[in-house]
Short mmCIF file of C-alpha atoms in Angstrom, two decimals:
data_model
loop_
_atom_site.label_atom_id
_atom_site.label_comp_id
_atom_site.label_asym_id
_atom_site.label_seq_id
_atom_site.Cartn_x
_atom_site.Cartn_y
_atom_site.Cartn_z
CA MET L 1 0.00 0.00 0.00
CA ILE L 2 1.34 3.42 -0.97
CA ARG L 3 1.14 6.04 1.76
CA CYS L 4 -1.23 8.82 0.78
CA THR L 5 1.07 11.65 1.92
CA PHE L 6 3.47 12.43 -0.90
CA ALA L 7 5.38 15.24 -2.60
CA HIS L 8 4.72 15.97 -6.25
CA VAL L 9 7.78 17.37 -8.02
CA ASP L 10 7.32 19.04 -11.38
CA LEU L 11 10.54 18.53 -13.33
CA GLY L 12 9.13 20.68 -16.11
CA ALA L 13 8.91 23.57 -13.66
CA LEU L 14 12.54 23.02 -12.67
CA GLU L 15 13.66 23.16 -16.29
CA SER L 16 11.49 26.23 -16.87
CA ASN L 17 13.03 27.97 -13.85
CA TYR L 18 16.52 27.14 -15.11
CA ARG L 19 15.71 28.69 -18.48
CA ALA L 20 14.22 31.77 -16.77
CA ILE L 21 17.47 32.28 -14.84
CA GLU L 22 19.47 31.73 -17.99
CA ALA L 23 17.41 34.34 -19.88
CA PHE L 24 17.68 36.80 -16.98
CA LEU L 25 21.46 36.52 -17.02
CA ALA L 26 21.70 36.80 -20.79
CA ALA L 27 19.49 39.89 -20.95
CA ARG L 28 21.58 41.75 -18.36
CA THR L 29 25.06 40.75 -19.48
CA PRO L 30 26.81 43.59 -21.35
CA ALA L 31 27.21 43.16 -25.11
CA GLY L 32 30.41 41.41 -26.04
CA ARG L 33 30.60 39.44 -22.80
CA ARG L 34 29.56 35.86 -22.23
CA PRO L 35 26.75 35.35 -19.67
CA PRO L 36 27.89 33.53 -16.55
CA ALA L 37 27.59 29.76 -16.40
CA ILE L 38 25.04 28.28 -14.01
CA VAL L 39 26.19 25.99 -11.22
CA ALA L 40 22.95 24.32 -10.10
CA VAL L 41 22.87 23.75 -6.34
CA VAL L 42 21.29 20.39 -5.47
CA LYS L 43 22.59 19.88 -1.94
CA ALA L 44 20.39 18.55 0.88
CA ASN L 45 18.56 16.17 -1.48
CA ALA L 46 17.97 19.07 -3.87
CA TYR L 47 16.31 21.13 -1.14
CA GLY L 48 14.00 18.21 -0.39
CA HIS L 49 12.97 17.66 -4.02
CA GLY L 50 15.12 14.55 -4.67
CA ALA L 51 18.71 15.08 -5.79
CA GLY L 52 19.02 12.44 -8.51
CA PRO L 53 15.94 13.25 -10.63
CA VAL L 54 16.39 16.99 -10.09
CA ALA L 55 20.06 17.01 -11.07
CA LEU L 56 19.31 14.99 -14.20
CA ALA L 57 16.54 17.42 -15.16
CA LEU L 58 18.85 20.39 -14.67
CA GLU L 59 21.56 18.65 -16.67
CA ARG L 60 19.05 18.23 -19.49
CA ALA L 61 18.18 21.92 -19.19
CA GLY L 62 21.82 22.86 -19.71
CA ALA L 63 23.50 23.10 -16.30
CA ARG L 64 27.27 22.88 -16.76
CA MET L 65 27.94 21.90 -13.16
CA VAL L 66 25.92 20.86 -10.11
CA ALA L 67 26.93 21.41 -6.50
CA CYS L 68 26.33 19.39 -3.36
CA ALA L 69 27.28 19.49 0.30
CA ASP L 70 29.63 16.54 0.74
CA ILE L 71 31.27 13.56 -0.94
CA GLU L 72 28.41 11.22 -0.05
CA GLU L 73 25.93 13.49 -1.83
CA GLY L 74 28.26 13.65 -4.81
CA ILE L 75 28.49 9.87 -5.01
CA ALA L 76 24.68 9.63 -4.94
CA LEU L 77 24.52 12.04 -7.90
CA ARG L 78 26.96 9.96 -9.92
CA GLN L 79 25.08 6.79 -9.06
CA ALA L 80 21.89 8.47 -10.31
CA GLY L 81 23.57 8.99 -13.69
CA VAL L 82 24.70 12.63 -13.50
CA HIS L 83 27.55 13.28 -15.95
CA VAL L 84 28.36 17.00 -15.58
CA PRO L 85 31.05 18.08 -13.10
CA VAL L 86 29.97 17.87 -9.46
CA LEU L 87 31.31 20.47 -7.03
CA VAL L 88 31.51 19.49 -3.35
CA PHE L 89 31.05 22.52 -1.09
CA GLY L 90 31.83 21.00 2.28
CA ALA L 91 34.90 20.72 4.51
CA LEU L 92 37.12 17.79 3.57
CA SER L 93 39.96 17.85 6.09
CA VAL L 94 38.47 14.97 8.10
CA SER L 95 36.78 13.07 5.24
CA ASP L 96 37.62 9.87 3.40
CA LEU L 97 38.69 11.39 0.09
CA ASP L 98 38.85 8.31 -2.13
CA GLY L 99 35.34 9.00 -3.43
CA LEU L 100 36.60 12.20 -5.06
CA PHE L 101 38.72 10.14 -7.42
CA GLU L 102 36.49 7.13 -7.95
CA TYR L 103 33.44 9.29 -8.75
CA ARG L 104 35.18 12.24 -10.45
CA LEU L 105 34.10 14.90 -7.95
CA THR L 106 35.52 18.42 -7.71
CA PRO L 107 36.41 19.36 -4.12
CA THR L 108 36.38 22.72 -2.42
CA CYS L 109 39.58 23.54 -0.58
CA SER L 110 38.62 25.80 2.29
CA THR L 111 41.28 25.23 4.96
CA PRO L 112 45.02 24.54 5.05
CA GLY L 113 44.23 21.15 6.57
CA ALA L 114 41.99 20.30 3.64
CA GLY L 115 44.79 21.30 1.26
CA LYS L 116 47.23 18.91 2.93
CA ALA L 117 44.70 16.08 2.90
CA LEU L 118 43.82 16.67 -0.77
CA GLN L 119 47.50 16.77 -1.80
CA ALA L 120 48.24 13.52 0.02
CA ALA L 121 45.21 11.80 -1.53
CA ALA L 122 45.98 13.08 -5.03
CA ALA L 123 49.59 11.92 -4.75
CA ARG L 124 48.44 8.50 -3.58
CA HIS L 125 46.12 8.25 -6.60
CA ARG L 126 48.84 9.64 -8.89
CA GLN L 127 46.54 12.32 -10.23
CA VAL L 128 46.50 16.09 -10.55
CA LEU L 129 43.26 17.14 -8.89
CA ASP L 130 41.35 20.29 -9.84
CA TYR L 131 39.80 22.09 -6.86
CA HIS L 132 37.83 25.26 -6.14
CA LEU L 133 39.42 27.59 -3.60
CA LYS L 134 37.03 29.16 -1.12
CA ILE L 135 37.84 32.57 0.33
CA ASP L 136 36.17 33.64 3.58
CA THR L 137 35.21 37.29 3.17
CA GLY L 138 33.01 37.64 6.24
CA LEU L 139 30.67 34.67 6.66
CA ASN L 140 33.25 33.15 9.02
CA ARG L 141 32.47 29.52 8.46
CA LEU L 142 34.68 27.81 5.87
CA GLY L 143 37.30 29.43 3.67
CA PHE L 144 40.79 30.89 3.76
CA ARG L 145 40.60 34.25 5.50
CA HIS L 146 40.77 37.08 2.98
CA ASP L 147 43.30 38.97 5.12
CA ASN L 148 45.65 36.09 5.88
CA LEU L 149 46.36 34.63 2.45
CA ASP L 150 50.09 35.41 2.50
CA ARG L 151 50.48 32.97 5.39
CA THR L 152 47.94 30.28 4.52
CA LEU L 153 48.08 29.90 0.73
CA PRO L 154 51.74 29.32 -0.28
CA GLU L 155 51.81 25.65 0.71
CA LEU L 156 48.53 24.95 -1.05
CA LEU L 157 49.54 26.73 -4.26
CA ALA L 158 52.84 24.85 -4.28
CA ALA L 159 51.16 21.44 -3.98
CA PRO L 160 52.32 19.46 -7.04
CA ASN L 161 49.18 17.33 -7.36
CA LEU L 162 46.62 20.11 -6.96
CA ARG L 163 45.41 22.69 -9.47
CA CYS L 164 43.19 25.67 -8.64
CA ALA L 165 40.35 25.62 -11.18
CA ALA L 166 38.14 28.26 -9.55
CA VAL L 167 38.01 30.79 -6.74
CA TYR L 168 34.81 31.61 -4.88
CA THR L 169 33.22 33.17 -1.84
CA HIS L 170 29.79 33.09 -0.23
CA PHE L 171 27.69 36.05 0.93
CA ALA L 172 26.22 36.30 4.41
CA THR L 173 23.62 39.05 3.79
CA ALA L 174 22.76 39.01 0.08
CA ASP L 175 19.04 38.82 0.91
CA ASP L 176 19.23 41.91 3.14
CA PRO L 177 19.51 44.98 0.85
CA GLY L 178 20.29 47.33 3.73
CA HIS L 179 23.18 45.42 5.28
CA PRO L 180 26.65 46.88 4.67
CA LEU L 181 28.45 43.52 4.90
CA PHE L 182 27.42 42.61 1.34
CA ASP L 183 29.45 45.40 -0.26
CA LEU L 184 32.29 44.85 2.21
CA GLN L 185 32.50 41.19 1.21
CA LEU L 186 32.69 42.17 -2.46
CA GLU L 187 35.58 44.54 -1.68
CA ARG L 188 37.40 41.87 0.31
CA PHE L 189 36.88 39.34 -2.47
CA ALA L 190 38.39 41.74 -5.01
CA SER L 191 41.44 42.20 -2.79
CA ALA L 192 41.79 38.45 -2.34
CA ARG L 193 41.64 37.88 -6.09
CA ALA L 194 44.34 40.51 -6.59
CA ALA L 195 46.51 38.73 -4.04
CA LEU L 196 45.98 35.44 -5.86
CA ALA L 197 46.85 37.05 -9.19
CA SER L 198 50.12 38.28 -7.69
CA ARG L 199 50.91 34.65 -6.93
CA GLY L 200 50.13 33.50 -10.45
CA VAL L 201 46.56 32.30 -9.96
CA THR L 202 45.03 33.99 -12.98
CA ALA L 203 43.40 31.26 -15.08
CA ALA L 204 40.90 30.15 -12.46
CA SER L 205 37.24 30.98 -12.96
CA VAL L 206 35.41 33.04 -10.34
CA HIS L 207 31.98 32.64 -8.76
CA ALA L 208 30.20 34.21 -5.80
CA ALA L 209 26.48 34.78 -6.39
CA ASN L 210 23.84 32.69 -4.65
CA SER L 211 20.18 33.19 -5.57
CA ALA L 212 19.81 36.48 -3.72
CA ALA L 213 23.04 37.99 -5.03
CA LEU L 214 22.18 36.83 -8.56
CA LEU L 215 18.96 38.85 -8.45
CA ARG L 216 20.43 41.78 -6.59
CA ASP L 217 23.71 42.71 -8.25
CA PRO L 218 25.20 41.76 -11.66
CA GLY L 219 28.54 42.81 -10.20
CA THR L 220 28.58 39.49 -8.34
CA TRP L 221 28.10 37.28 -11.40
CA PHE L 222 31.73 36.87 -12.52
CA ASP L 223 32.21 33.64 -14.53
CA ALA L 224 29.45 31.60 -12.89
CA VAL L 225 26.50 31.91 -10.51
CA ARG L 226 25.17 29.39 -7.99
CA PRO L 227 21.36 29.50 -7.81
CA GLY L 228 19.67 27.18 -5.36
CA LEU L 229 16.29 28.40 -4.15
CA LEU L 230 15.47 30.02 -7.51
CA LEU L 231 15.72 26.71 -9.33
CA TYR L 232 12.92 25.33 -7.19
CA GLY L 233 10.61 28.23 -8.03
CA LEU L 234 11.14 30.29 -4.90
CA ALA L 235 12.90 33.58 -4.23
CA PRO L 236 14.25 35.33 -1.12
CA ALA L 237 11.43 37.42 0.31
CA ALA L 238 13.15 40.77 -0.28
CA LEU L 239 13.62 39.91 -3.98
CA ALA L 240 10.39 38.09 -4.77
CA GLY L 241 8.81 38.99 -8.09
CA VAL L 242 12.03 39.80 -9.95
CA LEU L 243 11.79 36.53 -11.89
CA ALA L 244 8.72 34.64 -13.11
CA LEU L 245 9.16 31.24 -11.49
CA ARG L 246 7.07 28.11 -11.02
CA PRO L 247 7.18 26.32 -7.65
CA ALA L 248 8.36 22.79 -8.37
CA LEU L 249 7.02 20.97 -5.30
CA SER L 250 3.62 20.43 -3.77
CA LEU L 251 2.85 18.36 -0.67
CA ARG L 252 -0.40 16.46 -0.64
CA SER L 253 -2.29 13.96 1.48
CA ARG L 254 -5.84 12.77 2.11
CA VAL L 255 -8.34 12.82 4.94
CA VAL L 256 -8.38 9.41 6.61
CA ALA L 257 -11.01 10.00 9.32
CA VAL L 258 -13.68 12.54 10.28
CA LYS L 259 -15.46 12.83 13.61
CA ASN L 260 -17.66 15.27 15.50
CA ILE L 261 -16.62 16.60 18.90
CA ARG L 262 -18.67 18.46 21.48
CA GLN L 263 -18.09 21.89 22.97
CA GLY L 264 -15.37 21.68 25.64
CA GLU L 265 -13.69 18.58 24.21
CA SER L 266 -10.03 18.72 23.20
CA VAL L 267 -8.04 17.46 20.26
CA GLY L 268 -4.57 15.90 20.26
CA TYR L 269 -1.69 15.66 22.70
CA SER L 270 -1.58 18.01 25.67
CA ALA L 271 -5.18 19.10 24.92
CA ARG L 272 -3.88 22.27 23.29
CA TYR L 273 -7.08 22.83 21.34
CA VAL L 274 -10.41 22.92 23.14
CA ALA L 275 -13.55 23.33 21.05
CA ASP L 276 -15.61 26.42 21.89
CA SER L 277 -18.59 24.89 20.09
CA PRO L 278 -19.43 21.58 18.40
CA ARG L 279 -16.79 21.00 15.72
CA ARG L 280 -16.07 18.57 12.90
CA ILE L 281 -12.45 17.33 13.05
CA ALA L 282 -10.63 15.54 10.21
CA THR L 283 -7.40 13.58 10.59
CA VAL L 284 -4.60 13.79 8.03
CA PRO L 285 -1.71 11.25 8.04
CA ALA L 286 1.18 13.72 8.04
CA GLY L 287 3.21 14.88 11.02
CA TYR L 288 6.56 15.98 12.32
CA ALA L 289 8.20 12.72 11.25
CA ASP L 290 7.45 13.91 7.72
CA GLY L 291 9.13 17.24 8.41
CA LEU L 292 6.07 19.31 9.30
CA ASP L 293 6.88 21.73 12.09
CA THR L 294 5.04 21.30 15.37
CA ARG L 295 4.41 25.05 15.42
CA LEU L 296 1.88 24.63 12.60
CA GLY L 297 -0.65 23.53 15.21
CA GLY L 298 -2.98 26.49 15.78
CA ARG L 299 -1.13 28.56 13.15
CA GLY L 300 -1.06 26.72 9.83
CA GLU L 301 -3.73 25.98 7.27
CA VAL L 302 -4.31 23.42 4.53
CA LEU L 303 -6.55 23.33 1.47
CA VAL L 304 -9.47 20.91 1.27
CA ASN L 305 -12.04 21.12 -1.52
CA GLY L 306 -10.67 24.52 -2.49
CA ARG L 307 -11.12 26.02 1.00
CA ARG L 308 -8.60 26.96 3.67
CA VAL L 309 -8.95 24.80 6.75
CA PRO L 310 -7.03 25.47 10.00
CA ILE L 311 -4.68 22.97 11.63
CA VAL L 312 -5.78 22.51 15.25
CA GLY L 313 -4.18 20.87 18.25
CA ALA L 314 -0.67 19.47 18.34
CA VAL L 315 1.04 18.23 15.21
CA SER L 316 2.00 14.71 16.21
CA MET L 317 4.57 12.33 14.78
CA ASP L 318 2.38 10.83 12.07
CA MET L 319 -0.84 12.84 12.06
CA LEU L 320 -2.38 16.25 12.32
CA ALA L 321 -5.95 17.41 12.86
CA ILE L 322 -7.85 20.04 10.90
CA ASP L 323 -11.09 21.82 11.76
CA ALA L 324 -13.39 20.85 8.90
CA SER L 325 -16.50 22.50 10.32
CA SER L 326 -16.81 25.12 7.58
CA GLY L 327 -17.97 22.76 4.84
CA PRO L 328 -18.37 19.15 3.77
CA VAL L 329 -15.19 17.09 4.23
CA TYR L 330 -15.08 13.31 3.94
CA ALA L 331 -12.53 10.52 4.25
CA GLY L 332 -10.60 10.33 1.00
CA ASP L 333 -10.74 14.06 0.22
CA GLU L 334 -7.44 15.50 -1.02
CA VAL L 335 -5.53 17.74 1.40
CA VAL L 336 -2.93 20.19 0.07
CA LEU L 337 -0.32 21.16 2.65
CA LEU L 338 1.87 22.97 0.12
CA GLY L 339 0.67 23.88 -3.34
CA GLU L 340 -2.46 24.87 -5.22
CA GLN L 341 -6.06 23.72 -5.10
CA GLY L 342 -9.21 25.42 -6.29
CA GLY L 343 -7.52 28.68 -7.19
CA ASP L 344 -5.83 29.13 -3.81
CA ARG L 345 -2.27 28.25 -2.84
CA ILE L 346 -0.37 27.47 0.34
CA THR L 347 3.15 28.67 -0.42
CA VAL L 348 6.43 27.65 1.16
CA ALA L 349 6.94 31.29 2.13
CA GLU L 350 3.56 31.33 3.91
CA MET L 351 4.30 28.15 5.83
CA ALA L 352 7.72 29.47 6.83
CA SER L 353 6.19 32.74 8.01
CA ARG L 354 3.56 30.93 10.11
CA ILE L 355 6.24 29.08 12.07
CA GLY L 356 8.86 31.86 12.17
CA SER L 357 11.28 30.00 9.91
CA ILE L 358 12.71 30.26 6.38
CA GLN L 359 11.76 28.65 3.08
CA TYR L 360 14.95 26.60 2.95
CA GLU L 361 14.17 24.86 6.24
CA VAL L 362 10.58 24.05 5.27
CA LEU L 363 11.74 22.26 2.12
CA CYS L 364 14.87 20.58 3.47
CA ARG L 365 13.02 19.07 6.41
CA LEU L 366 10.63 17.04 4.26
CA GLY L 367 11.19 13.50 5.45
CA SER L 368 12.58 10.50 3.60
CA ARG L 369 9.38 8.49 4.08
CA ILE L 370 7.50 10.98 1.91
CA GLU L 371 7.44 9.54 -1.59
CA ARG L 372 8.55 11.97 -4.29
CA ARG L 373 6.47 11.56 -7.44
CA TYR L 374 7.87 13.15 -10.57
CA ASN L 375 6.21 14.29 -13.73
CA ARG L 376 8.71 14.24 -16.55
CA PRO L 377 8.38 16.77 -19.38
#
């Protein structure tokens, strides 16, 4: 029996979003210059959409490279049949690096320790390994500090089995137009690139722009851009509406039970909801084990028969309750937790706002037991 809570992923929407980004870049690139390449970010199971099918769809659409979080994600992409280069973002100083060579993955070098580990592994495999060098310009997670390159880079650049194929950074506040750190990071990145050029690193490509920076400032595009959220049909709130996008994922279920409760009776764990009048309560088989936030109880809504219906009581591990008193609801009726029904839509941005979170978290938390069903263009 197939569980009735599932995610529908529209691969046609993904390809359409890719082409919309591509057209946006082409239209705003000065004459005589080549538009930046698109590195399609498919980390975290393609933001909950399913990394293998999504990466293959983006490869068909024209993506020249895809990017993931770690070696294990990269291996999964290769095993799914992805052929384009795969960039691994994550720290590698404490990883088993053999997968880089067996599965033809491109590592990020973001610390001196990672450089030593990559050189040793490349020498052992008797290969010259291309890597992307990450510069920390203010996010203060991974990356060689922009102001300490004279001390930290010489050993890496002298490594005989490593070759710097690209240089990049990552913005901390690209989705906040008023924050001064964005421009400061750009200045620091320019200084870092000048320092690299003085050491002979001139042939490497350059990339910096995530989805927000891509929309905000063509000065961040360089040789390539790294959209993530935009590919899935969503945009940072401050930049929504700049691009015409199609959300690629909807989350659907069905009513499995309906019952009437009396005034004063409660629903769910901890009796958080108490009926102030006779109510009709429907049960939906989706809960926090599927990635739905417990804060949706008393705050979120779903769509049933084209109407908005409130979630009441506690969201439990496998189920949630909705107040279906406003109209006829029966066992078997479709429930839309994310997506469109009857001309209305529950958006990822709306769900994130209801629980005080962000769109990325809503999508990435969708559980592994939720079947992803794909329509293929």
